[in-house]
């Protein structure tokens, strides 16, 4: 190997000339910059960002102040959607995960009825963009995503510092996440995380049981990898995590557990694993045990929406459930018939994306 007069291999840099991580700015040769560095190079006029994401949200800048700390806090903003008519007949009902063919006009009437009900209660309603807009044009042939986007609760999950975008468990619903992403970014909601890798997660599988405690359902819609990603997000927020098993034949955790008030849960104890039921009691929650009545199993009576502490909105045909909740001081603010929505295998809880609740 050739050696230069300095004793180093030809073409190499002498050790003393190599930059060091610990090299002080005063050791560098002159660069022509002024003695007082400009702010772009962290001079005296550089302004370090202070505060936290939570403080940014509370201030409403640069992010919009949408957040959820607990699922019994007063509901202020929700997301609704009615898909384009063509999507509802793009394939046979079972392939679309519908129970029967949906009539677009009837479904639109159900969603409009929900919107009117929420607005009457002072809740702001936002609408998802249609699939063709969110995907920048027509989806690839054979893609059916969008036919179930009326079940907006599944598409994202809100926390104190932004949204987690779902990764839908069924290929039929793949792509609906982008509709949610377009709405959220347009509203100025920070997207804290997008579930990725082999993780599967749907928003109705995560519940804020109280501030600082998240229940995560593991089942067919949220797998272990997805649940671990949600648990990690909760950990970064300083929250405790409780993993619960979603029973076979139930879509989401929301179908067996509802946070109807501070320290008060409505639970289908006949379906939830007894160990999980015991864990909820051990954590100090009082449970309203909801029987497996036909209105619960077939009529989605447990698929309710909590609009404030011990105040709920229920679907039509839920008389026994309403009476049971009333015995525990839970008021029904409205009864909303959604017959067409039920034909798609979801109720008002599934259809209502929870965007913001007022923290106490």
mmCIF file with all atom_site columns, N, CA and C in Angstrom, residues 198-230:
data_model
loop_
_atom_site.group_PDB
_atom_site.id
_atom_site.type_symbol
_atom_site.label_atom_id
_atom_site.label_alt_id
_atom_site.label_comp_id
_atom_site.label_asym_id
_atom_site.label_entity_id
_atom_site.label_seq_id
_atom_site.pdbx_PDB_ins_code
_atom_site.Cartn_x
_atom_site.Cartn_y
_atom_site.Cartn_z
_atom_site.occupancy
_atom_site.B_iso_or_equiv
_atom_site.pdbx_formal_charge
_atom_site.auth_seq_id
_atom_site.auth_comp_id
_atom_site.auth_asym_id
_atom_site.auth_atom_id
_atom_site.pdbx_PDB_model_num
ATOM 1  N N  . UNK A 1 198 ? -48.161 -6.735  11.446 1.00 0.00 ? 198 UNK A N  1
ATOM 2  C CA . UNK A 1 198 ? -49.224 -7.739  11.344 1.00 0.00 ? 198 UNK A CA 1
ATOM 3  C C  . UNK A 1 198 ? -50.351 -7.453  12.323 1.00 0.00 ? 198 UNK A C  1
ATOM 4  N N  . UNK A 1 199 ? -50.293 -6.286  12.953 1.00 0.00 ? 199 UNK A N  1
ATOM 5  C CA . UNK A 1 199 ? -51.322 -5.933  13.925 1.00 0.00 ? 199 UNK A CA 1
ATOM 6  C C  . UNK A 1 199 ? -52.661 -5.659  13.273 1.00 0.00 ? 199 UNK A C  1
ATOM 7  N N  . UNK A 1 200 ? -53.718 -6.093  13.936 1.00 0.00 ? 200 UNK A N  1
ATOM 8  C CA . UNK A 1 200 ? -55.092 -5.774  13.560 1.00 0.00 ? 200 UNK A CA 1
ATOM 9  C C  . UNK A 1 200 ? -55.737 -5.099  14.756 1.00 0.00 ? 200 UNK A C  1
ATOM 10 N N  . UNK A 1 201 ? -56.470 -4.027  14.482 1.00 0.00 ? 201 UNK A N  1
ATOM 11 C CA . UNK A 1 201 ? -57.138 -3.307  15.570 1.00 0.00 ? 201 UNK A CA 1
ATOM 12 C C  . UNK A 1 201 ? -58.317 -2.549  15.016 1.00 0.00 ? 201 UNK A C  1
ATOM 13 N N  . UNK A 1 202 ? -59.437 -2.610  15.727 1.00 0.00 ? 202 UNK A N  1
ATOM 14 C CA . UNK A 1 202 ? -60.608 -1.802  15.397 1.00 0.00 ? 202 UNK A CA 1
ATOM 15 C C  . UNK A 1 202 ? -61.010 -1.008  16.635 1.00 0.00 ? 202 UNK A C  1
ATOM 16 N N  . UNK A 1 203 ? -61.395 0.245   16.401 1.00 0.00 ? 203 UNK A N  1
ATOM 17 C CA . UNK A 1 203 ? -61.576 1.205   17.484 1.00 0.00 ? 203 UNK A CA 1
ATOM 18 C C  . UNK A 1 203 ? -62.551 0.802   18.567 1.00 0.00 ? 203 UNK A C  1
ATOM 19 N N  . UNK A 1 204 ? -63.536 -0.034  18.243 1.00 0.00 ? 204 UNK A N  1
ATOM 20 C CA . UNK A 1 204 ? -64.515 -0.457  19.244 1.00 0.00 ? 204 UNK A CA 1
ATOM 21 C C  . UNK A 1 204 ? -63.951 -1.484  20.213 1.00 0.00 ? 204 UNK A C  1
ATOM 22 N N  . UNK A 1 205 ? -62.672 -1.842  20.050 1.00 0.00 ? 205 UNK A N  1
ATOM 23 C CA . UNK A 1 205 ? -62.017 -2.776  20.965 1.00 0.00 ? 205 UNK A CA 1
ATOM 24 C C  . UNK A 1 205 ? -61.171 -2.076  22.018 1.00 0.00 ? 205 UNK A C  1
ATOM 25 N N  . UNK A 1 206 ? -61.270 -0.767  22.143 1.00 0.00 ? 206 UNK A N  1
ATOM 26 C CA . UNK A 1 206 ? -60.525 -0.055  23.183 1.00 0.00 ? 206 UNK A CA 1
ATOM 27 C C  . UNK A 1 206 ? -61.462 0.917   23.891 1.00 0.00 ? 206 UNK A C  1
ATOM 28 N N  . UNK A 1 207 ? -61.470 0.856   25.205 1.00 0.00 ? 207 UNK A N  1
ATOM 29 C CA . UNK A 1 207 ? -62.356 1.695   26.015 1.00 0.00 ? 207 UNK A CA 1
ATOM 30 C C  . UNK A 1 207 ? -61.551 2.382   27.111 1.00 0.00 ? 207 UNK A C  1
ATOM 31 N N  . UNK A 1 208 ? -61.790 3.679   27.278 1.00 0.00 ? 208 UNK A N  1
ATOM 32 C CA . UNK A 1 208 ? -61.243 4.394   28.436 1.00 0.00 ? 208 UNK A CA 1
ATOM 33 C C  . UNK A 1 208 ? -62.190 4.143   29.612 1.00 0.00 ? 208 UNK A C  1
ATOM 34 N N  . UNK A 1 209 ? -61.848 3.169   30.453 1.00 0.00 ? 209 UNK A N  1
ATOM 35 C CA . UNK A 1 209 ? -62.708 2.836   31.595 1.00 0.00 ? 209 UNK A CA 1
ATOM 36 C C  . UNK A 1 209 ? -62.782 3.994   32.579 1.00 0.00 ? 209 UNK A C  1
ATOM 37 N N  . UNK A 1 210 ? -61.688 4.708   32.689 1.00 0.00 ? 210 UNK A N  1
ATOM 38 C CA . UNK A 1 210 ? -61.593 5.943   33.472 1.00 0.00 ? 210 UNK A CA 1
ATOM 39 C C  . UNK A 1 210 ? -60.308 6.620   33.026 1.00 0.00 ? 210 UNK A C  1
ATOM 40 N N  . UNK A 1 211 ? -60.087 7.878   33.415 1.00 0.00 ? 211 UNK A N  1
ATOM 41 C CA . UNK A 1 211 ? -58.830 8.510   33.018 1.00 0.00 ? 211 UNK A CA 1
ATOM 42 C C  . UNK A 1 211 ? -57.640 7.688   33.520 1.00 0.00 ? 211 UNK A C  1
ATOM 43 N N  . UNK A 1 212 ? -56.739 7.376   32.609 1.00 0.00 ? 212 UNK A N  1
ATOM 44 C CA . UNK A 1 212 ? -55.556 6.619   33.000 1.00 0.00 ? 212 UNK A CA 1
ATOM 45 C C  . UNK A 1 212 ? -55.714 5.119   33.009 1.00 0.00 ? 212 UNK A C  1
ATOM 46 N N  . UNK A 1 213 ? -56.831 4.587   32.503 1.00 0.00 ? 213 UNK A N  1
ATOM 47 C CA . UNK A 1 213 ? -57.028 3.133   32.449 1.00 0.00 ? 213 UNK A CA 1
ATOM 48 C C  . UNK A 1 213 ? -57.756 2.757   31.164 1.00 0.00 ? 213 UNK A C  1
ATOM 49 N N  . UNK A 1 214 ? -57.086 1.961   30.335 1.00 0.00 ? 214 UNK A N  1
ATOM 50 C CA . UNK A 1 214 ? -57.634 1.527   29.051 1.00 0.00 ? 214 UNK A CA 1
ATOM 51 C C  . UNK A 1 214 ? -57.894 0.030   29.085 1.00 0.00 ? 214 UNK A C  1
ATOM 52 N N  . UNK A 1 215 ? -59.089 -0.378  28.668 1.00 0.00 ? 215 UNK A N  1
ATOM 53 C CA . UNK A 1 215 ? -59.390 -1.793  28.442 1.00 0.00 ? 215 UNK A CA 1
ATOM 54 C C  . UNK A 1 215 ? -59.244 -2.070  26.952 1.00 0.00 ? 215 UNK A C  1
ATOM 55 N N  . UNK A 1 216 ? -58.544 -3.141  26.617 1.00 0.00 ? 216 UNK A N  1
ATOM 56 C CA . UNK A 1 216 ? -58.296 -3.507  25.219 1.00 0.00 ? 216 UNK A CA 1
ATOM 57 C C  . UNK A 1 216 ? -58.838 -4.909  24.992 1.00 0.00 ? 216 UNK A C  1
ATOM 58 N N  . UNK A 1 217 ? -59.749 -5.037  24.039 1.00 0.00 ? 217 UNK A N  1
ATOM 59 C CA . UNK A 1 217 ? -60.325 -6.334  23.728 1.00 0.00 ? 217 UNK A CA 1
ATOM 60 C C  . UNK A 1 217 ? -59.493 -7.079  22.698 1.00 0.00 ? 217 UNK A C  1
ATOM 61 N N  . UNK A 1 218 ? -59.248 -8.354  22.960 1.00 0.00 ? 218 UNK A N  1
ATOM 62 C CA . UNK A 1 218 ? -58.498 -9.201  22.035 1.00 0.00 ? 218 UNK A CA 1
ATOM 63 C C  . UNK A 1 218 ? -59.443 -10.282 21.514 1.00 0.00 ? 218 UNK A C  1
ATOM 64 N N  . UNK A 1 219 ? -59.587 -10.355 20.207 1.00 0.00 ? 219 UNK A N  1
ATOM 65 C CA . UNK A 1 219 ? -60.495 -11.331 19.608 1.00 0.00 ? 219 UNK A CA 1
ATOM 66 C C  . UNK A 1 219 ? -60.256 -11.423 18.117 1.00 0.00 ? 219 UNK A C  1
ATOM 67 N N  . UNK A 1 220 ? -61.331 -11.525 17.353 1.00 0.00 ? 220 UNK A N  1
ATOM 68 C CA . UNK A 1 220 ? -61.200 -11.655 15.901 1.00 0.00 ? 220 UNK A CA 1
ATOM 69 C C  . UNK A 1 220 ? -60.913 -10.315 15.225 1.00 0.00 ? 220 UNK A C  1
ATOM 70 N N  . UNK A 1 221 ? -61.309 -9.206  15.821 1.00 0.00 ? 221 UNK A N  1
ATOM 71 C CA . UNK A 1 221 ? -61.122 -7.894  15.190 1.00 0.00 ? 221 UNK A CA 1
ATOM 72 C C  . UNK A 1 221 ? -59.820 -7.216  15.636 1.00 0.00 ? 221 UNK A C  1
ATOM 73 N N  . UNK A 1 222 ? -59.352 -7.553  16.819 1.00 0.00 ? 222 UNK A N  1
ATOM 74 C CA . UNK A 1 222 ? -58.080 -7.030  17.323 1.00 0.00 ? 222 UNK A CA 1
ATOM 75 C C  . UNK A 1 222 ? -57.238 -8.212  17.772 1.00 0.00 ? 222 UNK A C  1
ATOM 76 N N  . UNK A 1 223 ? -56.117 -8.444  17.078 1.00 0.00 ? 223 UNK A N  1
ATOM 77 C CA . UNK A 1 223 ? -55.278 -9.576  17.458 1.00 0.00 ? 223 UNK A CA 1
ATOM 78 C C  . UNK A 1 223 ? -54.263 -9.156  18.519 1.00 0.00 ? 223 UNK A C  1
ATOM 79 N N  . UNK A 1 224 ? -53.459 -10.114 18.958 1.00 0.00 ? 224 UNK A N  1
ATOM 80 C CA . UNK A 1 224 ? -52.512 -9.833  20.037 1.00 0.00 ? 224 UNK A CA 1
ATOM 81 C C  . UNK A 1 224 ? -51.530 -8.740  19.643 1.00 0.00 ? 224 UNK A C  1
ATOM 82 N N  . UNK A 1 225 ? -51.021 -8.786  18.411 1.00 0.00 ? 225 UNK A N  1
ATOM 83 C CA . UNK A 1 225 ? -50.070 -7.773  17.961 1.00 0.00 ? 225 UNK A CA 1
ATOM 84 C C  . UNK A 1 225 ? -50.708 -6.384  17.955 1.00 0.00 ? 225 UNK A C  1
ATOM 85 N N  . UNK A 1 226 ? -51.939 -6.294  17.473 1.00 0.00 ? 226 UNK A N  1
ATOM 86 C CA . UNK A 1 226 ? -52.628 -5.006  17.490 1.00 0.00 ? 226 UNK A CA 1
ATOM 87 C C  . UNK A 1 226 ? -52.866 -4.514  18.901 1.00 0.00 ? 226 UNK A C  1
ATOM 88 N N  . UNK A 1 227 ? -53.267 -5.424  19.786 1.00 0.00 ? 227 UNK A N  1
ATOM 89 C CA . UNK A 1 227 ? -53.513 -5.047  21.182 1.00 0.00 ? 227 UNK A CA 1
ATOM 90 C C  . UNK A 1 227 ? -52.239 -4.544  21.846 1.00 0.00 ? 227 UNK A C  1
ATOM 91 N N  . UNK A 1 228 ? -51.102 -5.168  21.531 1.00 0.00 ? 228 UNK A N  1
ATOM 92 C CA . UNK A 1 228 ? -49.837 -4.727  22.114 1.00 0.00 ? 228 UNK A CA 1
ATOM 93 C C  . UNK A 1 228 ? -49.465 -3.329  21.635 1.00 0.00 ? 228 UNK A C  1
ATOM 94 N N  . UNK A 1 229 ? -49.790 -3.011  20.386 1.00 0.00 ? 229 UNK A N  1
ATOM 95 C CA . UNK A 1 229 ? -49.514 -1.658  19.892 1.00 0.00 ? 229 UNK A CA 1
ATOM 96 C C  . UNK A 1 229 ? -50.389 -0.624  20.606 1.00 0.00 ? 229 UNK A C  1
ATOM 97 N N  . UNK A 1 230 ? -51.646 -0.976  20.862 1.00 0.00 ? 230 UNK A N  1
ATOM 98 C CA . UNK A 1 230 ? -52.519 -0.066  21.610 1.00 0.00 ? 230 UNK A CA 1
ATOM 99 C C  . UNK A 1 230 ? -52.033 0.064   23.047 1.00 0.00 ? 230 UNK A C  1
#
